[in-house]
Short mmCIF file of C-alpha atoms and ligand atoms in Angstrom, two decimals:
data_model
loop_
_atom_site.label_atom_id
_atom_site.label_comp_id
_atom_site.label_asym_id
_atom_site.label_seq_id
_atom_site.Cartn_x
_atom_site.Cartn_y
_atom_site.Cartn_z
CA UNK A 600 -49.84 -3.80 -10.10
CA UNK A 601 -50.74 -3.06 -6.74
CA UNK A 602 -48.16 -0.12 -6.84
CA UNK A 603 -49.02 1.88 -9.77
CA UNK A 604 -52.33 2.00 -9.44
CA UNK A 605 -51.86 3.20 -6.10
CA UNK A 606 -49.40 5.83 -6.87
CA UNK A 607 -51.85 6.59 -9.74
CA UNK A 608 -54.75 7.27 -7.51
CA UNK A 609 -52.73 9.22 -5.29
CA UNK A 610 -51.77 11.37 -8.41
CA UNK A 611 -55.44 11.71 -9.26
CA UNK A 612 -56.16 12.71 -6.18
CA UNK A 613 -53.36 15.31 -5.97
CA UNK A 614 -54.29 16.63 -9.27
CA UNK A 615 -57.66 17.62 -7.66
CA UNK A 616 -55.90 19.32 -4.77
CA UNK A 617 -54.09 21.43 -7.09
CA UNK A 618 -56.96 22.35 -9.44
CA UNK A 619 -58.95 23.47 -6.84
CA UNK A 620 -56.04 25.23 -4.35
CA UNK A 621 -56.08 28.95 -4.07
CA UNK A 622 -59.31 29.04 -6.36
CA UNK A 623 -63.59 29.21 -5.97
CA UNK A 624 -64.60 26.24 -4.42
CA UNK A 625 -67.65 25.55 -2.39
CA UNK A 626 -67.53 24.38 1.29
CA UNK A 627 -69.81 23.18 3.77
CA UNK A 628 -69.85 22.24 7.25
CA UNK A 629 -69.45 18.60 8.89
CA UNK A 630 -70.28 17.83 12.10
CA UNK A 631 -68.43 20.74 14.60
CA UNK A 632 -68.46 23.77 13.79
CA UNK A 633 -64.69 23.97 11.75
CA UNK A 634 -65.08 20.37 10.28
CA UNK A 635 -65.32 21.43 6.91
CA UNK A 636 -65.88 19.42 3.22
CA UNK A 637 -65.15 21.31 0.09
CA UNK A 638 -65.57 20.41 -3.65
CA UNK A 639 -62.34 19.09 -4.04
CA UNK A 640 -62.50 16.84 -0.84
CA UNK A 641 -65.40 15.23 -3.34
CA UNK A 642 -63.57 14.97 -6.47
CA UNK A 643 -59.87 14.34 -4.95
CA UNK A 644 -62.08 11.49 -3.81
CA UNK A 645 -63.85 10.37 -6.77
CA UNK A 646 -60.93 11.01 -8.92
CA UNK A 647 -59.53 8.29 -6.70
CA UNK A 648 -62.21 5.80 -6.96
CA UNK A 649 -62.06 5.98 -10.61
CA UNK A 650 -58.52 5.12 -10.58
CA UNK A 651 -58.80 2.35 -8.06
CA UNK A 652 -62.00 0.56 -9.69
CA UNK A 653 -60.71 0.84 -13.09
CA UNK A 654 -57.99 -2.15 -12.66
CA UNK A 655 -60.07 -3.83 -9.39
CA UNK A 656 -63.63 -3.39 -9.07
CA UNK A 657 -63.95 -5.89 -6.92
CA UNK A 658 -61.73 -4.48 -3.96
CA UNK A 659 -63.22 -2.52 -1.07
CA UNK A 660 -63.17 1.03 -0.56
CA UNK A 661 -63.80 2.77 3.01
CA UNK A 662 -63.52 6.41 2.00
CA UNK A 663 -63.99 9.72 4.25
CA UNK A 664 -66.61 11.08 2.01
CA UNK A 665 -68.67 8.53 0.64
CA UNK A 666 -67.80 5.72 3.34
CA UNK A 667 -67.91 2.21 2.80
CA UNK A 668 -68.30 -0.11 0.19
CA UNK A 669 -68.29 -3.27 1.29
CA UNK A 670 -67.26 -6.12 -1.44
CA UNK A 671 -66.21 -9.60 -1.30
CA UNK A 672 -62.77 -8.90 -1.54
CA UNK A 673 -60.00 -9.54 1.36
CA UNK A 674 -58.71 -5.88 0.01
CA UNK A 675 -59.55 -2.70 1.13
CA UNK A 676 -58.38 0.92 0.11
CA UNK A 677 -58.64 3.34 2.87
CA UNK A 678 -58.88 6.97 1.42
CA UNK A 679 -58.82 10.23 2.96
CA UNK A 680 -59.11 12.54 -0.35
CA UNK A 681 -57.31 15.41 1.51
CA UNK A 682 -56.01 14.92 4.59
CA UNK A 683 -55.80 19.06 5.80
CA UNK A 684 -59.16 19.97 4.54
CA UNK A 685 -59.41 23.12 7.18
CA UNK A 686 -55.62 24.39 5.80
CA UNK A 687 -56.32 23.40 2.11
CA UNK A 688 -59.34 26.18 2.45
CA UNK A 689 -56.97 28.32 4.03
CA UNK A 690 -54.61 28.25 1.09
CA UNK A 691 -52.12 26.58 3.60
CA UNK A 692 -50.06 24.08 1.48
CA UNK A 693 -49.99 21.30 4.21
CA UNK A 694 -52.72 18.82 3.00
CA UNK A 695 -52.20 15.36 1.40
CA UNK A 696 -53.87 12.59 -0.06
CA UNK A 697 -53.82 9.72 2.09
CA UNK A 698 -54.62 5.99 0.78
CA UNK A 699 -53.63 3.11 3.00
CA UNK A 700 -54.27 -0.81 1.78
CA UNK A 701 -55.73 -3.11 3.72
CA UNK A 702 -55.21 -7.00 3.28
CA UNK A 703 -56.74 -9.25 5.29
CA UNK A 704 -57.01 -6.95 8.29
CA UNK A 705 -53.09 -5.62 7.95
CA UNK A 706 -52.46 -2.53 6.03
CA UNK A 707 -49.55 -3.52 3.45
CA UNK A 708 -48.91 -0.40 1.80
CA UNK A 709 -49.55 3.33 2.07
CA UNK A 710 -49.44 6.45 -0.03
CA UNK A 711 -49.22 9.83 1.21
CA UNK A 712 -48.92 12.88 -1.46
CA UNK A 713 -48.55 16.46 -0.38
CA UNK A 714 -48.22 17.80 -4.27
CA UNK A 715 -48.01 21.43 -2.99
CA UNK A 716 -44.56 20.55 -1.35
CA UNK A 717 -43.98 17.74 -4.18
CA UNK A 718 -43.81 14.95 -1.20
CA UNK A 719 -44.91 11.50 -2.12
CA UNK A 720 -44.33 9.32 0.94
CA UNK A 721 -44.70 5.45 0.16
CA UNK A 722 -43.95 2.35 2.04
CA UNK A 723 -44.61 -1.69 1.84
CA UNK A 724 -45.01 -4.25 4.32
CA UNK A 725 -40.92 -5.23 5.20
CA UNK A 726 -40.26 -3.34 2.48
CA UNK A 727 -39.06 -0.38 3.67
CA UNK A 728 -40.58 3.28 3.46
CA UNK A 729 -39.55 6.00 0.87
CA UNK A 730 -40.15 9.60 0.49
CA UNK A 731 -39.65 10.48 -3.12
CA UNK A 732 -38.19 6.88 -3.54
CA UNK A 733 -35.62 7.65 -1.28
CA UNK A 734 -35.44 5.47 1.70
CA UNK A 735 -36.33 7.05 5.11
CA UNK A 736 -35.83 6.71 8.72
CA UNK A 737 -36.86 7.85 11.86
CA UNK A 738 -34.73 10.12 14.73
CA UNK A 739 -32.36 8.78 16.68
CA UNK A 740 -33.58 11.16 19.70
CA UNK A 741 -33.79 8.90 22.94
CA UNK A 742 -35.21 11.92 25.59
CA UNK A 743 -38.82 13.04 25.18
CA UNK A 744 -37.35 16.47 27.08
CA UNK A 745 -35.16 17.19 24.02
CA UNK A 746 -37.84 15.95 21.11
CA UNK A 747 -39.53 17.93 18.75
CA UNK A 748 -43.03 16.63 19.15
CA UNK A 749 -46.05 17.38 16.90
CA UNK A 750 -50.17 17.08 17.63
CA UNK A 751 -53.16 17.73 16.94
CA UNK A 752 -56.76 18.77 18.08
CA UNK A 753 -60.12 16.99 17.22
CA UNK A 754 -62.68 19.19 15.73
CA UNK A 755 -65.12 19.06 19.11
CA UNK A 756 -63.13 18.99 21.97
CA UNK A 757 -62.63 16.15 24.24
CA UNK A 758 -63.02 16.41 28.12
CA UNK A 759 -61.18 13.41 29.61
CA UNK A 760 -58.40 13.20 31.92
CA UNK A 761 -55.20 13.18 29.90
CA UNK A 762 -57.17 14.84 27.18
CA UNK A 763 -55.85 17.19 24.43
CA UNK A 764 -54.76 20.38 25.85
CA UNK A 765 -53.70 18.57 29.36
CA UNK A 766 -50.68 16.42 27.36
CA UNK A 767 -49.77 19.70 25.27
CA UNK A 768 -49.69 21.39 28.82
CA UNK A 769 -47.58 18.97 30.50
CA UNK A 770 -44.69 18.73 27.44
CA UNK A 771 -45.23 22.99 26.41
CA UNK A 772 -44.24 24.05 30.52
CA UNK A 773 -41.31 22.38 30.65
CA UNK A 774 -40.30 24.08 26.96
CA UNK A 775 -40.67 20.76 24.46
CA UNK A 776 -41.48 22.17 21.27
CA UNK A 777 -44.76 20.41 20.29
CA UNK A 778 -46.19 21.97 16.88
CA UNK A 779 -49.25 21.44 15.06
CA UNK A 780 -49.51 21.33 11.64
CA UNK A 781 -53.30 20.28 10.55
CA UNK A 782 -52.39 16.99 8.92
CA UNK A 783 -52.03 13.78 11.03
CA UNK A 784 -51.27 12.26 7.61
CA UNK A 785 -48.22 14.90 7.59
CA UNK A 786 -47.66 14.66 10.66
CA UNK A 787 -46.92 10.91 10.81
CA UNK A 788 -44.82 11.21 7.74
CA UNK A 789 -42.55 13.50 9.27
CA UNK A 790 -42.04 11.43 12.06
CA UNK A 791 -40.90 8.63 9.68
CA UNK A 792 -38.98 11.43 7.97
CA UNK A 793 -37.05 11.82 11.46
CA UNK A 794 -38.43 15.71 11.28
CA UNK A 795 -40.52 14.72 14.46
CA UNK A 796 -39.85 12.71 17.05
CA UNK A 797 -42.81 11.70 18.22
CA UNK A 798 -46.64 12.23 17.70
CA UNK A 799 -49.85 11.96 19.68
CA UNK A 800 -53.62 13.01 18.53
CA UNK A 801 -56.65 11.53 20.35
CA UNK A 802 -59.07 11.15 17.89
CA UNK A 803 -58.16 10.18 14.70
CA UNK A 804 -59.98 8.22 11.91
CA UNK A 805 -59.21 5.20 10.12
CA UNK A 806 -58.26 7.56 6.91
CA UNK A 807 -56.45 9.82 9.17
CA UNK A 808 -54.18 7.10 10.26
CA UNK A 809 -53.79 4.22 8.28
CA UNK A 810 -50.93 5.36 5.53
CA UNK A 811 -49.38 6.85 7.84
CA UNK A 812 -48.82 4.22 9.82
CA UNK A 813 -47.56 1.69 7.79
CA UNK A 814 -45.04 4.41 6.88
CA UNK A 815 -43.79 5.53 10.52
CA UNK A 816 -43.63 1.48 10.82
CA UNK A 817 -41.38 0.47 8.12
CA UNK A 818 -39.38 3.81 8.91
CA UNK A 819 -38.47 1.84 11.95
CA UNK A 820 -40.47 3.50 13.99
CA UNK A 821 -43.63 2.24 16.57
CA UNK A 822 -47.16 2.91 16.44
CA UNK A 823 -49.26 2.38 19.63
CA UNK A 824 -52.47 3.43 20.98
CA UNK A 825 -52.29 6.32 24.15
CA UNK A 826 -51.56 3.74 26.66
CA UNK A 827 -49.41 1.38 24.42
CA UNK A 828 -51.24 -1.68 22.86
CA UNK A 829 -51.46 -2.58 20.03
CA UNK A 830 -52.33 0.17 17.19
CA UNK A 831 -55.24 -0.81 15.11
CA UNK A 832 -56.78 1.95 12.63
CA UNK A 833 -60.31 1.57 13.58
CA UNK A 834 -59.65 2.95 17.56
CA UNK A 835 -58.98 6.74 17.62
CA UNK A 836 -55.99 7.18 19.80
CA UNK A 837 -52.55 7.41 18.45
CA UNK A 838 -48.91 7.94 19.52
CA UNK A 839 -45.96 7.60 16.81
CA UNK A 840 -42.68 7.91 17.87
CA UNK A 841 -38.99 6.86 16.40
CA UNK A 842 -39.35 3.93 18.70
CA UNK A 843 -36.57 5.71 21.42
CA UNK A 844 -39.08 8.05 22.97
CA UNK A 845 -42.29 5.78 23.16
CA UNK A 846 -42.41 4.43 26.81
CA UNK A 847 -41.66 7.61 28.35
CA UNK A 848 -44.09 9.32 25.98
CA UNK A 849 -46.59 6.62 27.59
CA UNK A 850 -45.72 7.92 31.15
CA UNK A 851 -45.74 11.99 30.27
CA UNK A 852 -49.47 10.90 28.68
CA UNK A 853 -50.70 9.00 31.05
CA UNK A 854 -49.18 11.04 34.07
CA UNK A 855 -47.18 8.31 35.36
CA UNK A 856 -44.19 10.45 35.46
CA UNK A 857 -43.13 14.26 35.27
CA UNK A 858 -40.68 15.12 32.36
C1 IPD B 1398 -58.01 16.12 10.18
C2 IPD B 1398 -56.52 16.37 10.18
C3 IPD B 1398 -56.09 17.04 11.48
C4 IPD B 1398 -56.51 16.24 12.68
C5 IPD B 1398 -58.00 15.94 12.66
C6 IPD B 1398 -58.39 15.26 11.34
P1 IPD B 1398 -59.25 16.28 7.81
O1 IPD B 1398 -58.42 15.49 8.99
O2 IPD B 1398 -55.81 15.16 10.03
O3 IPD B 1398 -54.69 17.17 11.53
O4 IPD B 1398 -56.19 16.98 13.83
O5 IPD B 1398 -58.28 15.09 13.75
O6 IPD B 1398 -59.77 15.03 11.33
O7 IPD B 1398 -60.58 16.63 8.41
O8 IPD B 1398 -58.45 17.44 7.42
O9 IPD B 1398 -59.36 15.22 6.76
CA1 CA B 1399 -58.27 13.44 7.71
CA1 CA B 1400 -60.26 14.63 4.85
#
């Protein structure tokens, strides 16, 4: 039960995406000034809700848009309506809808649905994750100076040491490919798709992150914070790898070591 109506409000949502893509839509700004919401962030999103309170009305929903509602239930949904908001107003088809399920503090299963490429990513608590029911697994790469890295950059920039642009520095000068694709939903995907090896972003959300990493998870990958504890959804710093690359990611990041 749990399943469909997931996959169903990931469909919803989708179907927004697609009404909407390449069309008139109206957009406005956030806070920063590229952070952008457009009419079909809002209905991807409501289209969602609808689904999900339909068959339980009692579960909680923390949702980019409209934010929390809190309920008595040990269940919450956590929605991004469309994860790739500045390339879906681009016309770039790499944006998703993102809907990760919360239990009792654990996410136990994720949705991710790029409809544009036709790529619905799920996964289940020690059950394995699937992209187009298929099963999928991360790389076997074990050498962060032969990975194919991906990142990405918050919408205000952050000026810490270790920050953003230092970390893209340190892997881009010694020639790792490190690519940036405008969806850390996407991007955490293809991790567990073993198209990346790794990926780091320093300020995500919990709707940013937590589908995707149940998936890189149950890929067999690992999911950490910058400096490698535990990964929780509601802190902003992320690094997915296959697993292989993840303590010498941790050094490259945190300058402990040269690559
Ligand atoms: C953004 C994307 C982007 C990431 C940003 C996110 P949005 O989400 O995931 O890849 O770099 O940090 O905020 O605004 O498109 O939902
Ligand atoms: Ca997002
Ligand atoms: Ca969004």
């Amino acid at each position: 039960m749990l399943k469909t109506t997931l996959i169903a409000a990931a469909e919803a949502g989708a179907a927004e995406i697609l009404r909407f893509f390449n069309k008139e839509f109206t957009i406005s700004n956030k806070e920063g000034v590229n952070n952008l919401v457009t009419e079909a962030d809002h209905a991807a999103e409501k289209a969602i809700i609808a689904v999900i309170k339909n068959t339980y009305p009692d579960h909680q929903i923390l949702a980019e848009e409209s934010g929390e509602m809190k309920q008595s239930s040990s269940y919450k949904w956590i929605i991004d309506p469309i994860d790739g908001t500045v390339n879906f107003a681009h016309g770039i088809p790499l944006n998703c809808v993102s809907i990760g399920i919360e239990h009792e503090g654990e996410i136990v299963m994720a949705a991710v649905f790029n409809p544009h490429l036709n790529e619905f990513y799920f996964a289940e608590k020690g059950k394995g994750a699937f992209l187009n029911d298929k099963p999928i697994r991360v790389s076997d790469e074990t050498q962060a100076i032969k990975a194919c890295l991906v990142t990405g950059f918050p919408y205000t920039y952050i000026n810490e040491p270790n920050g953003p642009l230092e970390i893209f520095q340190r892997f881009v000068r010694k020639g790792v490919p490190v690519r940036r694709l405008g969806s850390a939903a996407i991007d955490l995907c293809w991790v567990a798709a073993g198209r990346f090896d790794g990926f780091y972003e320093h300020k995500l959300e919990p709707w940013d992150s937590a589908a995707g990493y149940l998936i890189v998870e149950e890929a067999g990958g690992k999911v950490t914070d910058l400096i490698g504890n535990k990964f929780s959804v509601y802190q902003h710093k992320v690094l997915a790898t296959n697993g292989k690359i993840h303590d010498e990611m941790i050094d490259v990041i945190n300058n402990n070591k040269e690559l």
